[in-house]
Amino acid sequence: MFTNDSKSPDCMKVWSAFEQAYVSRDPCQVPMEDYDQLLSTAQPQPTCNSMMFWSGTMEVVHQVSQGCYQTLEDSLLGFLLNGQTWCGKEGSRDTYTSGCPDCDNNPVKSFWRRASAEVRRPQDI
């Protein structure tokens, strides 16, 4: 799943791209496209060229995906961010993990929409 080779992402670049998407921003104005840099820095890499997309069926898909299928939560970003809450505030360089608003374009919802779109897109062969 995660390896320590030349294809592994640079953690500082990943963190920087992650913060770039939401830090110092209105937490309700973070469109999913703001995670493009993060997803290109730490792109989900399927182990057997097979990613499995799910929506609302997590437990079933994780049982079925054992072996050569991988879900988004099995990727580096999915593993790290699954179940987490984060946001920024205008004018602040801090990351907040509580008190984040539940609005349509908040950082968490926008990340998962963008990451899901990355998994669903046809991969180059």
CSV table of C-alpha atoms in Angstrom, one decimal:
chain,number,residue,atom,x,y,z
A,1,MET,CA,0.0,0.0,0.0
A,2,PHE,CA,2.6,2.6,1.1
A,3,THR,CA,6.2,2.2,0.0
A,4,ASN,CA,9.4,4.0,0.6
A,5,ASP,CA,10.7,4.3,-3.0
A,6,SER,CA,11.3,7.0,-5.6
A,7,LYS,CA,7.6,7.2,-6.5
A,8,SER,CA,6.6,8.0,-2.9
A,9,PRO,CA,5.4,11.6,-2.4
A,10,ASP,CA,7.6,14.1,-0.5
A,11,CYS,CA,5.7,14.6,2.8
A,12,MET,CA,6.6,18.3,3.0
A,13,LYS,CA,5.2,18.9,-0.5
A,14,VAL,CA,2.1,17.0,0.4
A,15,TRP,CA,1.6,19.0,3.6
A,16,SER,CA,2.2,22.3,1.7
A,17,ALA,CA,-0.3,21.4,-1.1
A,18,PHE,CA,-2.8,20.3,1.6
A,19,GLU,CA,-2.6,23.7,3.5
A,20,GLN,CA,-2.6,25.7,0.3
A,21,ALA,CA,-6.2,24.5,-0.4
A,22,TYR,CA,-7.8,26.0,2.7
A,23,VAL,CA,-5.4,27.9,5.1
A,24,SER,CA,-6.2,31.7,5.4
A,25,ARG,CA,-9.5,31.1,3.5
A,26,ASP,CA,-13.2,31.4,4.3
A,27,PRO,CA,-14.0,27.9,5.4
A,28,CYS,CA,-17.2,27.9,3.3
A,29,GLN,CA,-15.5,29.0,0.1
A,30,VAL,CA,-13.1,26.2,-0.6
A,31,PRO,CA,-14.1,24.7,-4.0
A,32,MET,CA,-13.0,21.1,-4.8
A,33,GLU,CA,-10.6,22.4,-7.5
A,34,ASP,CA,-8.4,23.9,-4.8
A,35,TYR,CA,-7.3,20.3,-4.0
A,36,ASP,CA,-5.9,19.8,-7.5
A,37,GLN,CA,-2.3,20.4,-6.5
A,38,LEU,CA,-2.7,18.1,-3.5
A,39,LEU,CA,-4.1,15.3,-5.6
A,40,SER,CA,-1.3,15.6,-8.2
A,41,THR,CA,1.3,15.6,-5.4
A,42,ALA,CA,0.0,12.5,-3.7
A,43,GLN,CA,-2.1,10.8,-6.4
A,44,PRO,CA,-4.0,7.7,-5.4
A,45,GLN,CA,-2.0,4.7,-6.8
A,46,PRO,CA,-3.9,1.4,-7.1
A,47,THR,CA,-1.8,-1.6,-6.3
A,48,CYS,CA,-3.2,-3.8,-9.1
A,49,ASN,CA,-4.6,-1.0,-11.4
A,50,SER,CA,-8.0,-1.5,-9.8
A,51,MET,CA,-9.6,1.2,-7.6
A,52,MET,CA,-13.1,0.5,-6.2
A,53,PHE,CA,-15.4,3.5,-5.8
A,54,TRP,CA,-18.2,3.4,-3.3
A,55,SER,CA,-20.8,5.8,-1.9
A,56,GLY,CA,-22.8,4.9,1.2
A,57,THR,CA,-21.7,1.2,1.2
A,58,MET,CA,-18.3,1.5,3.0
A,59,GLU,CA,-18.4,-1.8,5.0
A,60,VAL,CA,-19.5,-3.9,2.1
A,61,VAL,CA,-17.0,-2.5,-0.3
A,62,HIS,CA,-14.1,-2.8,2.1
A,63,GLN,CA,-15.0,-6.5,2.5
A,64,VAL,CA,-15.1,-7.0,-1.3
A,65,SER,CA,-12.0,-4.9,-1.9
A,66,GLN,CA,-9.6,-7.3,-0.1
A,67,GLY,CA,-6.9,-8.4,-2.4
A,68,CYS,CA,-6.3,-6.5,-5.7
A,69,TYR,CA,-8.9,-3.8,-5.3
A,70,GLN,CA,-8.2,-0.6,-3.5
A,71,THR,CA,-10.5,2.0,-2.1
A,72,LEU,CA,-9.8,5.7,-1.7
A,73,GLU,CA,-9.3,5.1,2.0
A,74,ASP,CA,-6.5,2.7,1.2
A,75,SER,CA,-4.5,5.5,-0.5
A,76,LEU,CA,-2.1,7.8,1.4
A,77,LEU,CA,-4.5,10.8,1.5
A,78,GLY,CA,-7.6,8.7,2.2
A,79,PHE,CA,-5.9,6.9,5.0
A,80,LEU,CA,-4.7,10.1,6.6
A,81,LEU,CA,-7.8,12.2,6.2
A,82,ASN,CA,-10.6,9.6,6.6
A,83,GLY,CA,-12.8,10.7,9.6
A,84,GLN,CA,-10.9,13.9,10.1
A,85,THR,CA,-12.2,17.5,10.2
A,86,TRP,CA,-10.1,20.5,9.2
A,87,CYS,CA,-10.6,24.1,8.1
A,88,GLY,CA,-8.9,27.4,8.0
A,89,LYS,CA,-10.1,30.9,8.8
A,90,GLU,CA,-9.6,34.1,6.8
A,91,GLY,CA,-6.4,35.8,7.8
A,92,SER,CA,-5.1,32.9,9.9
A,93,ARG,CA,-2.3,30.5,9.0
A,94,ASP,CA,-3.6,27.9,11.5
A,95,THR,CA,-5.4,24.7,10.8
A,96,TYR,CA,-8.5,24.1,12.9
A,97,THR,CA,-9.9,20.7,13.7
A,98,SER,CA,-13.0,21.8,15.6
A,99,GLY,CA,-15.5,24.6,15.1
A,100,CYS,CA,-15.5,24.1,11.3
A,101,PRO,CA,-18.8,25.0,9.7
A,102,ASP,CA,-20.9,22.4,7.9
A,103,CYS,CA,-21.4,24.2,4.6
A,104,ASP,CA,-21.4,23.0,1.0
A,105,ASN,CA,-17.9,24.1,0.1
A,106,ASN,CA,-16.1,23.4,3.3
A,107,PRO,CA,-12.6,22.0,3.1
A,108,VAL,CA,-13.5,18.4,4.1
A,109,LYS,CA,-16.5,18.0,1.7
A,110,SER,CA,-14.5,19.7,-1.2
A,111,PHE,CA,-11.5,17.3,-0.6
A,112,TRP,CA,-13.6,14.2,-0.7
A,113,ARG,CA,-15.5,15.4,-3.8
A,114,ARG,CA,-12.2,16.1,-5.6
A,115,ALA,CA,-10.5,12.9,-4.4
A,116,SER,CA,-13.5,10.8,-5.5
A,117,ALA,CA,-13.4,12.5,-8.9
A,118,GLU,CA,-9.8,11.5,-9.2
A,119,VAL,CA,-10.5,7.9,-8.5
A,120,ARG,CA,-13.4,7.8,-11.0
A,121,ARG,CA,-11.5,9.4,-13.9
A,122,PRO,CA,-10.2,7.1,-16.6
A,123,GLN,CA,-6.5,6.4,-16.0
A,124,ASP,CA,-3.9,6.5,-18.7
A,125,ILE,CA,-2.9,3.0,-19.6
